[in-house]
């Protein structure tokens, strides 16, 4: 029996937990079952209590205290411990039927899925390579305010592409917190960031000209506007353009249609609806936390 789920990931502060809450609310409003898994051992505040929480297995605070590690080292240790105790996930997810959407909230340290094989190993266990056979889609969030600094935007886009290559599962890339740039960035300009290419940097070149002023070579302004930095950004943008893998959806969690649009892309990526049987009008819906509704 197939299962379906999404991994919500992205840099710290991108709005991952907020998206999880918005997806849960949208699923419930549309009478769909969901199961919420928190895999961030440092997370504390939730709009909806997780059905499965990694802190019931191990917490970042305990690891940092007992092993004298910093936050990043402690987080890696937490996931290494999780990989040694995968029954924690298997026992909770195995009973779920194909009607459930499994929402997995990951921490914001992107090195977990771009530099070291921790999350890729977890994904292999969850998907068809493991016993759970979950059809997974990754939802990678990048804060929309990154479009204001194009070098920062391309660095974030490169991280998204790296995650796509490392995880080898369908990806939906999302520009989150669109409400923060509405009114400050024209809609026509925003659309250009949805399918990023190197011309975004070419158009930005004039904005970075210093007008012939002599700058202190050691100053931040000189370094960030210098030729070497520009060549680095151009190389990154060209790499992204050559692979042509990354495109973005826009997300404003305050708008129900925006959340529904993102969910529809996730459903299509994992072929959720193709596996569903017709539902009778009076069928009960299990929301994953004991709530039932007809």
CSV table of C-alpha atoms in Angstrom, one decimal:
chain,number,residue,atom,x,y,z
A,1,UNK,CA,0.0,0.0,0.0
A,2,UNK,CA,1.4,3.4,-1.0
A,3,UNK,CA,1.7,6.3,1.3
A,4,UNK,CA,2.1,10.0,0.4
A,5,UNK,CA,3.9,12.8,2.0
A,6,UNK,CA,5.9,16.0,1.7
A,7,UNK,CA,9.2,17.1,3.3
A,8,UNK,CA,9.1,20.8,4.2
A,9,UNK,CA,12.6,22.2,4.1
A,10,UNK,CA,14.7,25.3,3.5
A,11,UNK,CA,16.9,27.8,5.4
A,12,UNK,CA,16.2,28.9,8.9
A,13,UNK,CA,13.4,31.6,9.0
A,14,UNK,CA,11.9,30.7,5.6
A,15,UNK,CA,8.5,29.8,7.1
A,16,UNK,CA,8.6,26.0,7.1
A,17,UNK,CA,6.5,25.5,10.3
A,18,UNK,CA,4.1,28.2,9.2
A,19,UNK,CA,3.6,26.4,5.9
A,20,UNK,CA,3.1,23.1,7.7
A,21,UNK,CA,0.3,24.7,9.8
A,22,UNK,CA,-1.2,26.3,6.7
A,23,UNK,CA,-1.2,23.0,4.9
A,24,UNK,CA,-2.8,21.2,7.9
A,25,UNK,CA,-5.5,23.8,8.1
A,26,UNK,CA,-6.2,23.6,4.4
A,27,UNK,CA,-6.4,19.8,4.4
A,28,UNK,CA,-8.8,19.9,7.3
A,29,UNK,CA,-11.0,22.4,5.6
A,30,UNK,CA,-11.1,20.2,2.6
A,31,UNK,CA,-11.8,17.1,4.7
A,32,UNK,CA,-8.5,15.4,4.0
A,33,UNK,CA,-6.6,13.3,6.5
A,34,UNK,CA,-3.1,14.4,7.5
A,35,UNK,CA,-0.3,13.2,9.8
A,36,UNK,CA,2.2,15.9,11.1
A,37,UNK,CA,5.8,14.8,11.9
A,38,UNK,CA,8.2,17.3,13.5
A,39,UNK,CA,11.8,16.3,12.9
A,40,UNK,CA,13.3,19.6,14.2
A,41,UNK,CA,14.7,18.7,17.7
A,42,UNK,CA,14.9,22.4,18.6
A,43,UNK,CA,11.4,23.4,17.7
A,44,UNK,CA,9.0,24.3,20.5
A,45,UNK,CA,6.1,26.3,19.3
A,46,UNK,CA,3.4,24.8,17.1
A,47,UNK,CA,0.0,25.9,15.9
A,48,UNK,CA,-0.9,22.2,15.6
A,49,UNK,CA,0.7,19.7,17.9
A,50,UNK,CA,2.7,17.1,16.0
A,51,UNK,CA,1.4,13.6,15.7
A,52,UNK,CA,5.0,12.4,15.9
A,53,UNK,CA,7.7,14.6,17.5
A,54,UNK,CA,11.5,13.8,17.3
A,55,UNK,CA,11.8,15.4,20.8
A,56,UNK,CA,10.1,12.3,22.2
A,57,UNK,CA,13.1,10.4,21.0
A,58,UNK,CA,15.9,13.0,21.4
A,59,UNK,CA,16.2,16.8,21.9
A,60,UNK,CA,18.9,19.2,20.8
A,61,UNK,CA,19.2,20.7,24.2
A,62,UNK,CA,20.0,17.4,25.8
A,63,UNK,CA,22.6,16.5,23.1
A,64,UNK,CA,24.3,19.9,23.4
A,65,UNK,CA,24.5,19.6,27.2
A,66,UNK,CA,25.6,15.9,27.4
A,67,UNK,CA,28.1,16.0,24.5
A,68,UNK,CA,29.3,19.6,24.8
A,69,UNK,CA,28.4,20.4,21.2
A,70,UNK,CA,27.2,23.6,19.5
A,71,UNK,CA,23.8,23.8,17.7
A,72,UNK,CA,25.0,22.5,14.3
A,73,UNK,CA,27.0,19.7,15.7
A,74,UNK,CA,24.2,18.8,18.1
A,75,UNK,CA,21.7,18.7,15.3
A,76,UNK,CA,23.8,16.4,13.2
A,77,UNK,CA,24.2,14.1,16.3
A,78,UNK,CA,20.4,14.1,16.7
A,79,UNK,CA,19.9,12.9,13.2
A,80,UNK,CA,22.6,10.3,13.4
A,81,UNK,CA,20.8,9.0,16.5
A,82,UNK,CA,17.5,9.0,14.5
A,83,UNK,CA,19.1,7.0,11.7
A,84,UNK,CA,20.1,4.5,14.3
A,85,UNK,CA,16.5,4.3,15.6
A,86,UNK,CA,14.4,4.4,12.5
A,87,UNK,CA,11.8,2.2,14.1
A,88,UNK,CA,10.7,5.4,15.8
A,89,UNK,CA,9.4,6.6,12.4
A,90,UNK,CA,8.5,3.2,10.9
A,91,UNK,CA,6.2,2.2,13.8
A,92,UNK,CA,4.3,5.4,13.7
A,93,UNK,CA,4.0,5.7,9.9
A,94,UNK,CA,3.4,2.1,8.9
A,95,UNK,CA,-0.3,1.9,10.0
A,96,UNK,CA,-1.2,5.0,7.9
A,97,UNK,CA,-3.4,4.5,4.8
A,98,UNK,CA,-3.0,6.0,1.4
A,99,UNK,CA,-5.6,8.7,2.3
A,100,UNK,CA,-3.2,10.5,4.6
A,101,UNK,CA,-0.9,13.3,3.6
A,102,UNK,CA,2.2,13.0,5.8
A,103,UNK,CA,3.7,16.4,6.4
A,104,UNK,CA,7.3,16.3,7.7
A,105,UNK,CA,8.8,19.5,9.1
A,106,UNK,CA,12.6,19.6,8.9
A,107,UNK,CA,15.1,21.9,10.6
A,108,UNK,CA,16.6,24.9,8.8
A,109,UNK,CA,20.3,23.8,8.8
A,110,UNK,CA,20.7,23.3,5.0
A,111,UNK,CA,23.9,21.4,5.4
A,112,UNK,CA,21.8,18.4,6.5
A,113,UNK,CA,20.6,17.9,2.9
A,114,UNK,CA,23.2,19.7,0.8
A,115,UNK,CA,26.6,18.8,2.4
A,116,UNK,CA,26.3,15.6,4.4
A,117,UNK,CA,24.2,12.4,3.6
A,118,UNK,CA,21.9,12.6,6.7
A,119,UNK,CA,18.7,13.6,5.1
A,120,UNK,CA,19.3,11.7,1.9
A,121,UNK,CA,19.7,8.5,4.0
A,122,UNK,CA,16.5,9.3,5.8
A,123,UNK,CA,14.7,9.9,2.4
A,124,UNK,CA,15.9,6.5,1.1
A,125,UNK,CA,14.3,4.8,4.2
A,126,UNK,CA,11.0,6.7,3.8
A,127,UNK,CA,10.6,6.1,0.1
A,128,UNK,CA,10.4,3.1,-2.2
A,129,UNK,CA,14.0,2.1,-1.2
A,130,UNK,CA,12.7,1.4,2.3
A,131,UNK,CA,9.9,-0.5,4.0
A,132,UNK,CA,7.5,2.4,4.2
A,133,UNK,CA,7.2,3.0,0.4
A,134,UNK,CA,6.1,6.7,0.8
A,135,UNK,CA,5.8,8.7,-2.3
A,136,UNK,CA,7.6,11.9,-1.2
A,137,UNK,CA,7.8,15.4,-2.6
A,138,UNK,CA,10.2,18.0,-1.2
A,139,UNK,CA,8.8,21.5,-0.6
A,140,UNK,CA,11.9,23.8,-0.5
A,141,UNK,CA,11.2,27.3,0.8
A,142,UNK,CA,13.2,30.4,0.1
A,143,UNK,CA,12.2,33.7,1.6
A,144,UNK,CA,10.9,36.1,-1.1
A,145,UNK,CA,12.9,39.0,0.4
A,146,UNK,CA,16.0,37.4,-1.1
A,147,UNK,CA,14.9,38.8,-4.5
A,148,UNK,CA,16.0,42.3,-3.3
A,149,UNK,CA,19.6,41.1,-3.1
A,150,UNK,CA,20.1,39.1,-6.3
A,151,UNK,CA,23.4,37.6,-5.2
A,152,UNK,CA,21.7,36.3,-2.1
A,153,UNK,CA,18.8,35.0,-4.3
A,154,UNK,CA,21.1,33.0,-6.5
A,155,UNK,CA,22.9,31.6,-3.5
A,156,UNK,CA,19.6,30.4,-2.1
A,157,UNK,CA,18.6,29.0,-5.5
A,158,UNK,CA,21.9,27.1,-5.7
A,159,UNK,CA,21.0,25.5,-2.3
A,160,UNK,CA,17.6,24.5,-3.6
A,161,UNK,CA,19.3,22.9,-6.7
A,162,UNK,CA,21.8,21.1,-4.5
A,163,UNK,CA,19.0,19.7,-2.4
A,164,UNK,CA,17.2,18.5,-5.6
A,165,UNK,CA,20.3,16.7,-6.7
A,166,UNK,CA,21.1,15.2,-3.3
A,167,UNK,CA,17.6,13.9,-2.5
A,168,UNK,CA,16.6,12.6,-5.9
A,169,UNK,CA,12.8,13.1,-5.3
A,170,UNK,CA,10.3,15.4,-6.9
A,171,UNK,CA,10.7,19.0,-5.7
A,172,UNK,CA,8.4,22.0,-5.4
A,173,UNK,CA,10.4,25.2,-4.8
A,174,UNK,CA,8.6,28.0,-3.2
A,175,UNK,CA,9.2,31.7,-2.6
A,176,UNK,CA,7.6,32.2,0.8
A,177,UNK,CA,6.4,35.3,2.7
A,178,UNK,CA,5.2,37.0,-0.5
A,179,UNK,CA,3.3,39.5,1.6
A,180,UNK,CA,6.7,41.1,2.7
A,181,UNK,CA,7.5,42.2,-0.9
A,182,UNK,CA,4.1,43.1,-2.2
A,183,UNK,CA,4.2,46.8,-3.0
A,184,UNK,CA,8.0,47.1,-2.8
A,185,UNK,CA,8.8,44.9,-5.9
A,186,UNK,CA,6.7,45.2,-9.1
A,187,UNK,CA,4.7,42.2,-10.1
A,188,UNK,CA,6.4,42.0,-13.5
A,189,UNK,CA,9.8,42.0,-11.9
A,190,UNK,CA,8.8,39.3,-9.4
A,191,UNK,CA,7.7,37.0,-12.2
A,192,UNK,CA,11.3,37.0,-13.6
A,193,UNK,CA,12.5,35.4,-10.3
A,194,UNK,CA,10.1,32.4,-10.7
A,195,UNK,CA,12.3,31.0,-13.5
A,196,UNK,CA,15.7,32.4,-12.6
A,197,UNK,CA,18.4,32.9,-15.3
A,198,UNK,CA,21.6,34.8,-15.7
A,199,UNK,CA,19.9,37.8,-17.2
A,200,UNK,CA,18.8,38.8,-13.7
A,201,UNK,CA,22.4,39.6,-12.9
A,202,UNK,CA,23.0,41.3,-16.2
A,203,UNK,CA,20.1,43.7,-15.5
A,204,UNK,CA,21.4,44.3,-12.0
A,205,UNK,CA,24.9,45.3,-13.1
A,206,UNK,CA,24.1,48.9,-13.6
A,207,UNK,CA,22.7,49.1,-10.1
A,208,UNK,CA,26.0,48.0,-8.7
A,209,UNK,CA,28.2,50.5,-10.5
A,210,UNK,CA,29.9,52.9,-8.1
A,211,UNK,CA,30.0,55.8,-10.4
A,212,UNK,CA,33.8,56.0,-10.6
A,213,UNK,CA,34.2,56.6,-6.8
A,214,UNK,CA,37.4,55.3,-5.2
A,215,UNK,CA,36.5,52.9,-2.4
A,216,UNK,CA,38.6,51.3,0.3
A,217,UNK,CA,39.5,47.9,-1.0
A,218,UNK,CA,38.8,46.4,2.4
A,219,UNK,CA,35.4,47.9,2.8
A,220,UNK,CA,32.2,45.7,2.5
A,221,UNK,CA,30.9,47.9,-0.3
A,222,UNK,CA,34.1,47.4,-2.3
A,223,UNK,CA,34.2,43.6,-1.7
A,224,UNK,CA,30.5,43.1,-2.5
A,225,UNK,CA,30.6,45.3,-5.6
A,226,UNK,CA,34.0,44.2,-6.9
A,227,UNK,CA,34.9,42.3,-10.0
A,228,UNK,CA,35.7,39.1,-8.3
A,229,UNK,CA,32.4,39.0,-6.4
A,230,UNK,CA,30.5,39.8,-9.6
A,231,UNK,CA,32.4,37.0,-11.5
A,232,UNK,CA,31.5,34.5,-8.7
A,233,UNK,CA,27.8,35.5,-8.8
A,234,UNK,CA,27.8,35.2,-12.6
A,235,UNK,CA,29.4,31.7,-12.4
A,236,UNK,CA,26.7,30.6,-9.9
A,237,UNK,CA,23.9,32.1,-12.0
A,238,UNK,CA,25.3,30.4,-15.2
A,239,UNK,CA,25.5,27.1,-13.4
A,240,UNK,CA,21.8,27.4,-12.3
A,241,UNK,CA,20.9,28.5,-15.9
A,242,UNK,CA,22.8,25.6,-17.4
A,243,UNK,CA,21.0,23.0,-15.3
A,244,UNK,CA,17.6,24.7,-15.7
A,245,UNK,CA,16.2,22.7,-12.8
A,246,UNK,CA,14.8,25.3,-10.4
A,247,UNK,CA,11.6,27.3,-10.8
A,248,UNK,CA,9.5,28.8,-8.0
A,249,UNK,CA,5.9,29.1,-6.9
A,250,UNK,CA,4.7,32.1,-4.9
A,251,UNK,CA,3.3,31.6,-1.4
A,252,UNK,CA,1.4,33.9,0.9
A,253,UNK,CA,0.1,31.7,3.7
A,254,UNK,CA,-2.5,34.3,4.6
A,255,UNK,CA,-4.3,33.5,1.3
A,256,UNK,CA,-6.1,30.2,1.1
A,257,UNK,CA,-5.9,30.0,-2.7
A,258,UNK,CA,-2.1,30.4,-2.5
A,259,UNK,CA,-1.8,27.5,0.0
A,260,UNK,CA,-4.2,25.4,-2.1
A,261,UNK,CA,-2.1,26.1,-5.2
A,262,UNK,CA,1.1,24.9,-3.5
A,263,UNK,CA,-0.7,21.8,-2.3
A,264,UNK,CA,-2.0,21.0,-5.7
A,265,UNK,CA,1.5,21.0,-7.1
A,266,UNK,CA,2.6,18.7,-4.3
A,267,UNK,CA,-0.4,16.4,-5.0
A,268,UNK,CA,0.5,16.2,-8.7
A,269,UNK,CA,4.2,15.5,-7.9
A,270,UNK,CA,3.4,12.5,-5.7
A,271,UNK,CA,0.3,11.5,-7.8
A,272,UNK,CA,-1.8,11.6,-4.7
A,273,UNK,CA,-5.2,11.7,-6.3
A,274,UNK,CA,-4.6,8.9,-8.7
A,275,UNK,CA,-4.4,6.5,-5.8
A,276,UNK,CA,-7.6,7.6,-4.1
A,277,UNK,CA,-10.9,5.8,-4.2
A,278,UNK,CA,-14.1,7.7,-4.6
A,279,UNK,CA,-15.4,8.8,-1.2
A,280,UNK,CA,-19.0,8.5,-0.1
A,281,UNK,CA,-20.6,11.7,1.2
A,282,UNK,CA,-21.0,10.5,4.7
A,283,UNK,CA,-17.5,8.9,5.1
A,284,UNK,CA,-15.7,9.9,8.2
A,285,UNK,CA,-12.3,11.7,8.0
A,286,UNK,CA,-9.5,11.0,10.4
A,287,UNK,CA,-7.4,14.2,10.9
A,288,UNK,CA,-4.5,12.3,12.5
A,289,UNK,CA,-4.9,13.7,16.1
A,290,UNK,CA,-8.0,11.8,17.1
A,291,UNK,CA,-10.5,14.2,15.5
A,292,UNK,CA,-13.2,12.6,13.3
A,293,UNK,CA,-15.7,14.4,11.1
A,294,UNK,CA,-18.3,13.3,8.6
